[in-house]
Tab-separated table of C-alpha atoms in Angstrom:
chain	number	residue	atom	x	y	z
A	686	MET	CA	-111.528	71.911	-210.676
A	687	GLY	CA	-108.476	74.560	-210.422
A	688	ARG	CA	-107.918	74.965	-207.352
A	689	ASP	CA	-108.099	70.835	-206.922
A	690	ILE	CA	-105.336	67.627	-207.071
A	691	PRO	CA	-104.734	66.480	-210.292
A	692	LEU	CA	-105.365	62.193	-209.120
A	693	GLY	CA	-105.338	61.334	-212.891
A	694	ARG	CA	-107.807	60.948	-215.597
A	695	ILE	CA	-110.261	57.986	-215.822
A	696	ALA	CA	-111.831	56.880	-219.049
A	697	GLY	CA	-110.255	59.756	-220.150
A	698	VAL	CA	-112.649	62.430	-217.840
A	699	LYS	CA	-109.580	64.122	-215.301
A	700	VAL	CA	-110.109	63.904	-212.210
A	701	GLY	CA	-108.822	66.009	-209.397
A	702	MET	CA	-109.578	66.360	-205.009
A	703	ASN	CA	-109.352	68.964	-203.192
A	704	VAL	CA	-107.728	69.681	-200.241
A	705	SER	CA	-110.461	68.764	-197.553
A	706	VAL	CA	-110.834	65.552	-198.643
A	707	LEU	CA	-107.376	64.258	-196.637
A	708	LEU	CA	-108.903	66.309	-193.879
A	709	ILE	CA	-112.194	64.382	-193.727
A	710	ALA	CA	-109.884	60.838	-194.999
A	711	ALA	CA	-107.203	61.352	-191.697
A	712	LEU	CA	-110.901	61.920	-189.296
A	713	TYR	CA	-112.545	58.272	-190.663
A	714	ALA	CA	-109.323	56.860	-190.405
A	715	TRP	CA	-109.023	57.853	-187.265
A	716	VAL	CA	-112.744	56.839	-185.530
A	717	LEU	CA	-112.008	53.153	-187.578
A	718	ALA	CA	-109.037	52.424	-186.056
A	719	ASP	CA	-109.138	54.473	-182.507
A	720	ASN	CA	-112.436	53.484	-181.686
A	721	ASN	CA	-114.724	51.427	-184.067
A	722	PHE	CA	-112.710	48.422	-184.948
A	723	PRO	CA	-111.483	48.217	-181.434
A	724	ILE	CA	-114.463	47.449	-179.559
A	725	GLN	CA	-116.242	44.729	-182.874
A	726	VAL	CA	-113.217	43.650	-182.839
A	727	PRO	CA	-110.949	42.763	-180.232
A	728	GLY	CA	-107.289	41.928	-178.937
A	729	LEU	CA	-106.071	42.704	-182.276
A	730	SER	CA	-102.501	44.965	-182.711
A	731	PRO	CA	-103.021	49.320	-182.804
A	732	THR	CA	-100.941	49.031	-186.819
A	733	ALA	CA	-103.781	46.775	-187.834
A	734	TYR	CA	-106.622	48.624	-186.847
A	735	TRP	CA	-104.930	51.715	-188.221
A	736	VAL	CA	-104.000	50.054	-191.659
A	737	ALA	CA	-107.786	48.995	-192.142
A	738	GLY	CA	-108.915	52.111	-191.288
A	739	ILE	CA	-106.942	54.156	-193.983
A	740	ALA	CA	-107.752	51.164	-196.910
A	741	GLY	CA	-111.784	51.946	-195.025
A	742	ALA	CA	-110.951	56.162	-195.136
A	743	LEU	CA	-109.750	55.488	-199.053
A	744	PHE	CA	-111.624	53.209	-199.981
A	745	PHE	CA	-114.946	55.236	-199.150
A	746	PHE	CA	-113.505	58.093	-201.485
A	747	VAL	CA	-113.139	55.497	-204.242
A	748	SER	CA	-116.199	54.073	-203.778
A	749	LEU	CA	-117.141	58.003	-203.346
A	750	LEU	CA	-115.155	58.397	-207.542
A	751	VAL	CA	-117.380	55.133	-208.668
A	752	HIS	CA	-120.361	57.070	-207.946
A	753	GLU	CA	-119.198	60.281	-210.314
A	754	VAL	CA	-117.727	58.474	-212.792
A	755	GLY	CA	-121.556	56.881	-213.688
A	756	HIS	CA	-122.680	60.470	-213.855
A	757	ALA	CA	-120.091	61.006	-216.304
A	758	LEU	CA	-120.336	57.419	-218.560
A	759	VAL	CA	-123.335	57.878	-219.250
A	760	ALA	CA	-123.275	62.214	-219.768
A	761	ARG	CA	-121.011	61.348	-222.470
A	762	GLU	CA	-123.009	57.976	-223.898
A	763	GLU	CA	-126.057	61.029	-224.398
A	764	GLY	CA	-123.445	62.978	-225.668
A	765	ILE	CA	-122.718	65.941	-223.359
A	766	GLY	CA	-119.080	66.877	-222.827
A	767	VAL	CA	-117.447	65.934	-219.367
A	768	ARG	CA	-115.122	68.961	-217.724
A	769	GLY	CA	-113.666	66.595	-215.078
A	770	ILE	CA	-115.095	64.737	-211.590
A	771	SER	CA	-114.423	66.676	-208.669
A	772	LEU	CA	-114.189	65.288	-204.871
A	773	TRP	CA	-114.571	67.692	-201.960
A	774	LEU	CA	-115.699	67.586	-197.706
A	775	LEU	CA	-119.623	66.587	-198.725
A	776	GLY	CA	-118.611	63.712	-201.456
A	777	GLY	CA	-118.791	64.464	-204.887
A	778	VAL	CA	-119.133	66.283	-208.942
A	779	ALA	CA	-118.889	65.406	-212.552
A	780	ARG	CA	-119.194	68.957	-213.862
A	781	LEU	CA	-120.812	68.943	-217.364
A	782	GLU	CA	-119.959	71.034	-220.152
A	783	SER	CA	-124.537	71.334	-220.316
A	784	SER	CA	-127.986	70.495	-218.988
A	785	PRO	CA	-129.261	67.166	-220.958
A	786	GLN	CA	-131.898	68.132	-223.511
A	787	THR	CA	-134.037	65.877	-222.594
A	788	PRO	CA	-136.230	64.445	-219.828
A	789	ARG	CA	-134.606	60.463	-220.201
A	790	ALA	CA	-130.869	62.330	-220.877
A	791	GLU	CA	-131.859	64.029	-218.038
A	792	PHE	CA	-133.259	61.285	-215.786
A	793	ARG	CA	-130.401	58.425	-216.368
A	794	ILE	CA	-127.984	60.722	-215.959
A	795	ALA	CA	-129.398	61.144	-212.038
A	796	VAL	CA	-129.817	57.856	-211.125
A	797	VAL	CA	-127.134	55.922	-212.047
A	798	GLY	CA	-125.291	57.514	-209.132
A	799	PRO	CA	-127.437	55.574	-206.785
A	800	LEU	CA	-127.570	52.842	-208.654
A	801	ALA	CA	-123.479	52.331	-208.395
A	802	SER	CA	-123.720	53.295	-205.227
A	803	ALA	CA	-126.426	50.635	-204.354
A	804	ALA	CA	-124.473	48.681	-205.952
A	805	CYS	CA	-120.483	48.445	-203.904
A	806	GLY	CA	-122.477	48.320	-200.857
A	807	VAL	CA	-124.479	44.868	-201.573
A	808	LEU	CA	-120.997	43.922	-203.124
A	809	LEU	CA	-119.499	45.511	-199.619
A	810	LEU	CA	-121.286	43.770	-198.039
A	811	SER	CA	-121.964	40.299	-199.918
A	812	VAL	CA	-118.280	40.507	-199.178
A	813	ALA	CA	-118.561	41.479	-195.432
A	814	TYR	CA	-121.242	38.041	-195.581
A	815	VAL	CA	-118.258	35.596	-196.883
A	816	LEU	CA	-115.426	36.041	-195.203
A	817	PRO	CA	-114.511	33.742	-192.064
A	818	ASP	CA	-114.910	35.431	-188.756
A	819	THR	CA	-112.021	35.073	-187.473
A	820	GLY	CA	-108.913	37.425	-187.040
A	821	LEU	CA	-107.506	39.751	-189.632
A	822	TRP	CA	-109.948	38.369	-191.955
A	823	GLU	CA	-112.842	39.675	-188.947
A	824	LEU	CA	-111.228	43.485	-189.158
A	825	ALA	CA	-111.438	43.392	-193.155
A	826	GLY	CA	-115.063	42.113	-193.260
A	827	THR	CA	-115.827	44.844	-190.635
A	828	ALA	CA	-114.511	47.895	-192.864
A	829	CYS	CA	-116.126	46.317	-195.153
A	830	ALA	CA	-119.477	45.438	-193.642
A	831	TRP	CA	-118.766	49.679	-192.749
A	832	LEU	CA	-118.616	51.179	-196.491
A	833	GLY	CA	-120.921	48.589	-197.500
A	834	ARG	CA	-124.048	50.154	-195.327
A	835	LEU	CA	-122.328	53.927	-195.735
A	836	ASN	CA	-122.508	53.628	-199.432
A	837	LEU	CA	-126.467	52.009	-199.016
A	838	ILE	CA	-126.443	55.481	-196.899
A	839	LEU	CA	-125.447	56.748	-199.645
A	840	ALA	CA	-128.135	55.935	-202.161
A	841	ALA	CA	-130.743	56.483	-199.909
A	842	PHE	CA	-129.719	59.792	-198.668
A	843	ASN	CA	-128.503	60.909	-202.891
A	844	LEU	CA	-132.193	60.179	-203.973
A	845	LEU	CA	-133.808	62.208	-201.752
A	846	PRO	CA	-136.443	64.186	-204.213
A	847	ALA	CA	-134.616	67.335	-203.590
A	848	ALA	CA	-132.412	69.266	-205.226
A	849	PRO	CA	-129.602	69.176	-205.611
A	850	LEU	CA	-129.326	66.026	-204.674
A	851	ASP	CA	-130.073	63.276	-207.219
A	852	GLY	CA	-132.921	62.432	-206.463
A	853	GLY	CA	-133.929	66.639	-206.783
A	854	THR	CA	-132.287	65.341	-210.524
A	855	VAL	CA	-135.128	62.658	-211.013
A	856	LEU	CA	-138.362	64.805	-209.728
A	857	SER	CA	-137.222	66.897	-211.951
A	858	ALA	CA	-137.133	64.735	-215.373
A	859	LEU	CA	-140.651	63.043	-214.236
A	860	ILE	CA	-141.585	65.669	-213.509
A	861	TRP	CA	-140.398	67.415	-217.321
A	862	TRP	CA	-141.632	64.238	-218.726
A	863	ARG	CA	-144.886	64.506	-217.751
A	864	THR	CA	-146.011	68.097	-218.200
A	865	GLY	CA	-143.313	68.659	-221.404
A	866	SER	CA	-141.652	71.587	-219.215
A	867	GLN	CA	-138.088	71.309	-217.715
A	868	THR	CA	-138.877	74.367	-216.536
A	869	ALA	CA	-141.887	72.754	-214.266
A	870	GLY	CA	-139.723	70.113	-213.257
A	871	LYS	CA	-136.959	72.500	-211.101
A	872	LEU	CA	-139.263	74.715	-209.336
A	873	TRP	CA	-141.016	70.945	-207.962
A	874	ALA	CA	-137.553	69.801	-207.464
A	875	ALA	CA	-135.591	73.470	-205.876
A	876	ARG	CA	-138.637	73.792	-203.912
A	877	SER	CA	-138.461	70.257	-202.688
A	878	GLY	CA	-134.970	70.236	-202.026
A	879	ILE	CA	-135.553	74.239	-200.213
A	880	ALA	CA	-138.374	72.160	-197.857
A	881	VAL	CA	-136.063	69.504	-196.974
A	882	GLY	CA	-132.795	70.943	-196.356
A	883	LEU	CA	-134.305	73.262	-193.842
A	884	GLY	CA	-135.517	70.257	-192.180
A	885	MET	CA	-131.759	69.191	-191.689
A	886	VAL	CA	-131.224	72.343	-190.131
A	887	TRP	CA	-134.466	72.038	-187.362
A	888	TRP	CA	-133.201	68.290	-187.070
A	889	GLY	CA	-129.547	69.570	-186.609
A	890	PHE	CA	-130.777	71.762	-183.872
A	891	GLY	CA	-132.663	69.619	-182.283
A	892	GLU	CA	-129.815	66.945	-182.029
A	893	LEU	CA	-127.508	69.481	-181.370
A	894	GLN	CA	-129.614	70.466	-177.846
A	895	GLY	CA	-129.401	66.840	-176.585
A	896	ASP	CA	-126.860	65.078	-173.958
A	897	ASP	CA	-125.821	62.508	-176.095
A	898	SER	CA	-125.249	63.585	-180.222
A	899	GLY	CA	-121.400	62.410	-180.677
A	900	GLY	CA	-121.383	64.914	-183.296
A	901	TYR	CA	-123.705	64.169	-185.782
A	902	GLY	CA	-126.243	67.474	-185.347
A	903	ILE	CA	-123.345	69.897	-187.157
A	904	PHE	CA	-123.279	67.214	-189.736
A	905	ILE	CA	-126.566	67.477	-189.990
A	906	LEU	CA	-126.837	71.293	-190.338
A	907	ALA	CA	-124.057	71.798	-192.654
A	908	VAL	CA	-125.942	68.922	-195.345
A	909	GLY	CA	-128.869	70.510	-195.129
A	910	GLY	CA	-127.691	74.295	-194.931
A	911	PHE	CA	-126.112	73.273	-197.853
A	912	ILE	CA	-129.907	71.915	-199.388
A	913	ALA	CA	-131.193	74.193	-199.079
A	914	MET	CA	-128.860	77.151	-200.512
A	915	ASN	CA	-128.409	75.187	-203.286
A	916	ALA	CA	-131.877	74.198	-204.453
A	917	TRP	CA	-132.823	78.131	-203.436
A	918	GLN	CA	-130.402	78.522	-205.525
A	919	SER	CA	-132.487	77.050	-208.612
A	920	LEU	CA	-135.445	78.600	-207.634
A	921	ARG	CA	-133.854	82.037	-208.239
A	922	SER	CA	-132.322	80.621	-211.223
A	923	ALA	CA	-136.109	79.164	-212.745
A	924	PRO	CA	-137.726	82.308	-214.065
A	925	LEU	CA	-134.909	82.555	-216.434
A	926	PHE	CA	-134.988	78.954	-217.503
A	927	ALA	CA	-138.820	79.357	-218.509
A	928	LEU	CA	-137.945	82.525	-220.359
A	929	LEU	CA	-135.666	80.642	-222.450
A	930	ASP	CA	-138.003	77.358	-222.480
A	931	GLY	CA	-137.337	76.196	-226.041
A	932	VAL	CA	-135.532	79.183	-227.697
A	933	ARG	CA	-133.148	77.875	-230.274
A	934	VAL	CA	-129.439	79.353	-231.076
A	935	ALA	CA	-130.566	80.949	-234.154
A	936	ASP	CA	-132.760	83.139	-231.771
A	937	ALA	CA	-130.511	84.958	-230.174
A	938	MET	CA	-127.122	84.323	-232.253
A	939	TYR	CA	-125.220	87.697	-234.000
A	940	ALA	CA	-126.230	86.869	-237.675
A	941	TYR	CA	-123.850	87.694	-240.282
A	942	PRO	CA	-120.832	88.683	-238.208
A	943	PRO	CA	-118.971	90.910	-240.176
A	944	THR	CA	-115.681	88.335	-241.909
A	945	ALA	CA	-111.370	89.157	-241.544
A	946	ARG	CA	-109.329	87.160	-244.589
A	947	ALA	CA	-106.648	85.147	-243.223
A	948	GLY	CA	-104.231	87.403	-244.535
A	949	ASP	CA	-104.712	90.750	-244.010
A	950	THR	CA	-103.470	93.014	-241.801
A	951	VAL	CA	-105.220	93.662	-238.402
A	952	ALA	CA	-105.544	97.631	-240.108
A	953	ASP	CA	-107.089	96.331	-243.117
A	954	PHE	CA	-108.983	94.800	-241.712
A	955	LEU	CA	-110.560	96.938	-239.482
A	956	ARG	CA	-110.456	99.714	-242.524
A	957	THR	CA	-112.977	96.977	-244.207
A	958	LEU	CA	-115.091	96.991	-240.346
A	959	PRO	CA	-118.794	98.835	-240.496
A	960	ARG	CA	-118.724	101.747	-238.108
A	961	ASP	CA	-121.494	101.000	-237.261
A	962	THR	CA	-121.544	96.858	-236.319
A	963	HIS	CA	-122.630	95.898	-233.229
A	964	HIS	CA	-120.174	92.514	-233.673
A	965	GLN	CA	-117.750	91.902	-231.405
A	966	SER	CA	-116.380	88.748	-233.098
A	967	TYR	CA	-115.327	87.613	-236.610
A	968	PRO	CA	-114.783	84.214	-238.085
A	969	VAL	CA	-111.614	84.188	-239.879
A	970	ILE	CA	-111.486	83.200	-243.869
A	971	GLY	CA	-108.613	81.386	-245.358
A	972	ASP	CA	-108.215	80.916	-249.153
A	973	HIS	CA	-110.221	78.457	-249.788
A	974	GLY	CA	-112.897	80.524	-248.087
A	975	ARG	CA	-113.663	77.782	-245.144
A	976	VAL	CA	-113.441	79.349	-241.662
A	977	THR	CA	-109.986	79.434	-239.713
A	978	GLY	CA	-109.748	81.258	-236.383
A	979	LEU	CA	-112.169	84.169	-234.952
A	980	LEU	CA	-110.399	87.365	-234.086
A	981	THR	CA	-112.726	89.383	-231.253
A	982	ALA	CA	-112.614	92.856	-231.065
A	983	ASN	CA	-110.983	92.730	-227.174
A	984	ALA	CA	-108.042	90.668	-228.421
A	985	ILE	CA	-106.616	93.878	-230.829
A	986	ARG	CA	-107.908	96.015	-228.373
A	987	ALA	CA	-105.164	94.570	-226.212
A	988	VAL	CA	-102.613	95.436	-229.289
A	989	PRO	CA	-101.173	99.229	-229.347
A	990	ALA	CA	-103.296	100.440	-232.226
A	991	PRO	CA	-99.034	100.795	-234.003
A	992	GLN	CA	-98.685	96.806	-234.422
A	993	TRP	CA	-102.066	96.590	-236.597
A	994	GLY	CA	-100.458	97.382	-239.217
A	995	SER	CA	-97.385	94.343	-239.044
A	996	LEU	CA	-99.486	91.704	-237.259
A	997	ARG	CA	-101.620	89.654	-239.434
A	998	THR	CA	-105.641	88.539	-238.825
A	999	THR	CA	-104.814	84.506	-237.919
A	1000	ASP	CA	-101.352	86.114	-235.481
A	1001	LEU	CA	-104.481	87.560	-233.443
A	1002	ALA	CA	-108.010	84.893	-234.036
A	1003	PHE	CA	-108.110	82.463	-231.750
A	1004	PRO	CA	-107.620	78.896	-233.910
A	1005	LEU	CA	-110.555	76.342	-235.167
A	1006	ASP	CA	-109.055	73.632	-232.755
A	1007	ARG	CA	-109.854	75.787	-230.419
A	1008	LEU	CA	-113.635	76.904	-230.581
A	1009	THR	CA	-116.804	75.624	-229.224
A	1010	VAL	CA	-119.075	74.992	-232.630
A	1011	VAL	CA	-122.177	75.234	-232.747
A	1012	ARG	CA	-125.602	74.705	-234.924
A	1013	THR	CA	-128.891	77.160	-235.023
A	1014	ASP	CA	-131.191	74.816	-234.685
A	1015	GLU	CA	-129.602	73.581	-230.671
A	1016	ALA	CA	-131.418	74.624	-227.320
A	1017	LEU	CA	-129.645	78.167	-226.664
A	1018	LEU	CA	-129.078	77.666	-222.955
A	1019	ALA	CA	-127.495	74.412	-223.274
A	1020	ALA	CA	-125.260	75.522	-226.044
A	1021	VAL	CA	-124.684	78.756	-224.088
A	1022	GLN	CA	-122.987	76.306	-221.292
A	1023	ARG	CA	-120.554	74.023	-223.761
A	1024	ILE	CA	-119.064	77.691	-225.661
A	1025	ASP	CA	-118.920	78.964	-221.651
A	1026	SER	CA	-116.278	75.784	-220.843
A	1027	GLY	CA	-114.602	75.963	-223.432
A	1028	ASP	CA	-111.374	77.868	-223.674
A	1029	VAL	CA	-112.561	80.911	-225.784
A	1030	ARG	CA	-116.157	82.655	-224.287
A	1031	THR	CA	-117.529	82.782	-227.881
A	1032	GLY	CA	-118.828	80.371	-230.481
A	1033	LEU	CA	-118.639	80.234	-234.061
A	1034	VAL	CA	-123.310	78.578	-235.462
A	1035	VAL	CA	-123.686	76.720	-238.108
A	1036	SER	CA	-126.320	76.061	-240.001
A	1037	PRO	CA	-127.567	72.366	-240.309
A	1038	ASP	CA	-125.681	72.699	-243.870
A	1039	GLY	CA	-122.409	73.663	-242.166
A	1040	ARG	CA	-122.579	77.304	-243.330
A	1041	THR	CA	-121.713	79.638	-240.772
A	1042	VAL	CA	-124.156	81.940	-239.495
A	1043	GLY	CA	-123.298	83.613	-236.787
A	1044	THR	CA	-121.361	83.903	-233.398
A	1045	ILE	CA	-122.856	83.679	-229.737
A	1046	ASP	CA	-121.038	83.880	-226.675
A	1047	ALA	CA	-123.431	84.597	-222.600
A	1048	GLY	CA	-124.033	87.987	-223.576
A	1049	ALA	CA	-126.491	86.420	-226.292
A	1050	LEU	CA	-128.104	84.816	-223.711
A	1051	TYR	CA	-129.215	87.677	-220.914
A	1052	ASP	CA	-129.629	89.920	-223.852
A	1053	LEU	CA	-132.669	87.525	-225.720
A	1054	ALA	CA	-133.349	87.009	-221.812
A	1055	GLU	CA	-133.409	90.955	-221.087
A	1056	ALA	CA	-135.744	90.792	-224.205
A	1057	ARG	CA	-138.359	88.657	-223.394
A	1058	ARG	CA	-138.916	89.735	-219.642
A	1059	ALA	CA	-139.131	93.363	-221.407
A	1060	SER	CA	-141.210	92.281	-223.606
A	1061	LEU	CA	-143.951	90.222	-220.472
A	1062	SER	CA	-143.099	92.776	-218.910
A	1063	PRO	CA	-146.869	95.524	-218.941
A	1064	THR	CA	-146.383	98.894	-220.145
A	1065	GLY	CA	-147.779	101.978	-218.523
């Protein structure tokens, strides 16, 4: 969300908008005000059509936001942090800190978005039904009916069983639940996504060859290509999921790293550091024996050596409130995803009784994956 235009927070979740939203909203407003509404509700002023067109375009993106807020709120109920919501050209995305760890959680998070869109659609169509069929009220009802139908289409489209759509995630969760394998679910959803995406690409090319495609062919082609490419990326990442299926943090962490005392200088700490250590991160221990921060080799290297004698370890260490703490019994992939989404890309590992027993980062995940690949490869 670094390049998004910030829009504030909803239920504590950051909301941002890509500049492409403004462009597509302007296009929707123009099509509604200059074409659709004057034909459907003739006899009103251009100002009325433009107000209704702009309102319709804006409320369409509000309904997309409702869809993504649904994902975010259920994710938080499942104990998954939400980095933010971003609206963009083809809709929106709720950025979660880690993937769900049970098929139930994955199903609930995925299905709530289309349900929210369907609820918006039914509500808007109900409003359109009860509004009078005269003048500005008829125009408002026409706008509500357009929005309602669009939300129902959005709900139905998102339920297609194809990654990366919500329906693909629902399919993945159901297969995960039936087979006990998260990898199997992801493989089936990715394959279905490639098939659906390529089907839409073929459909889009067919529309472009027709005389009355009305520009829909390009849109169908672009959406199909987006689905196919994202599904292909999911398919390529499936072997990594297979290698790490069932692996816990304890299996990959850098166990029992050297510790630094809070009162020592960096130079003092380096003199006590074993020369053959492979650790690159060191918990800083305070006066009461508790961890107060994390000192990293990169932070030390960033400071000229002559200054090491005057700097305390706490001056260079990341404070505890900026660190991600994970447990030894957590799923490895989800833990690394949480760490990677935080301020510091190295996490502290604690045992179930709260003792600090190691550190972990994305490198640990890939080191373990490579070791597992090597162990599974046939030897000559």
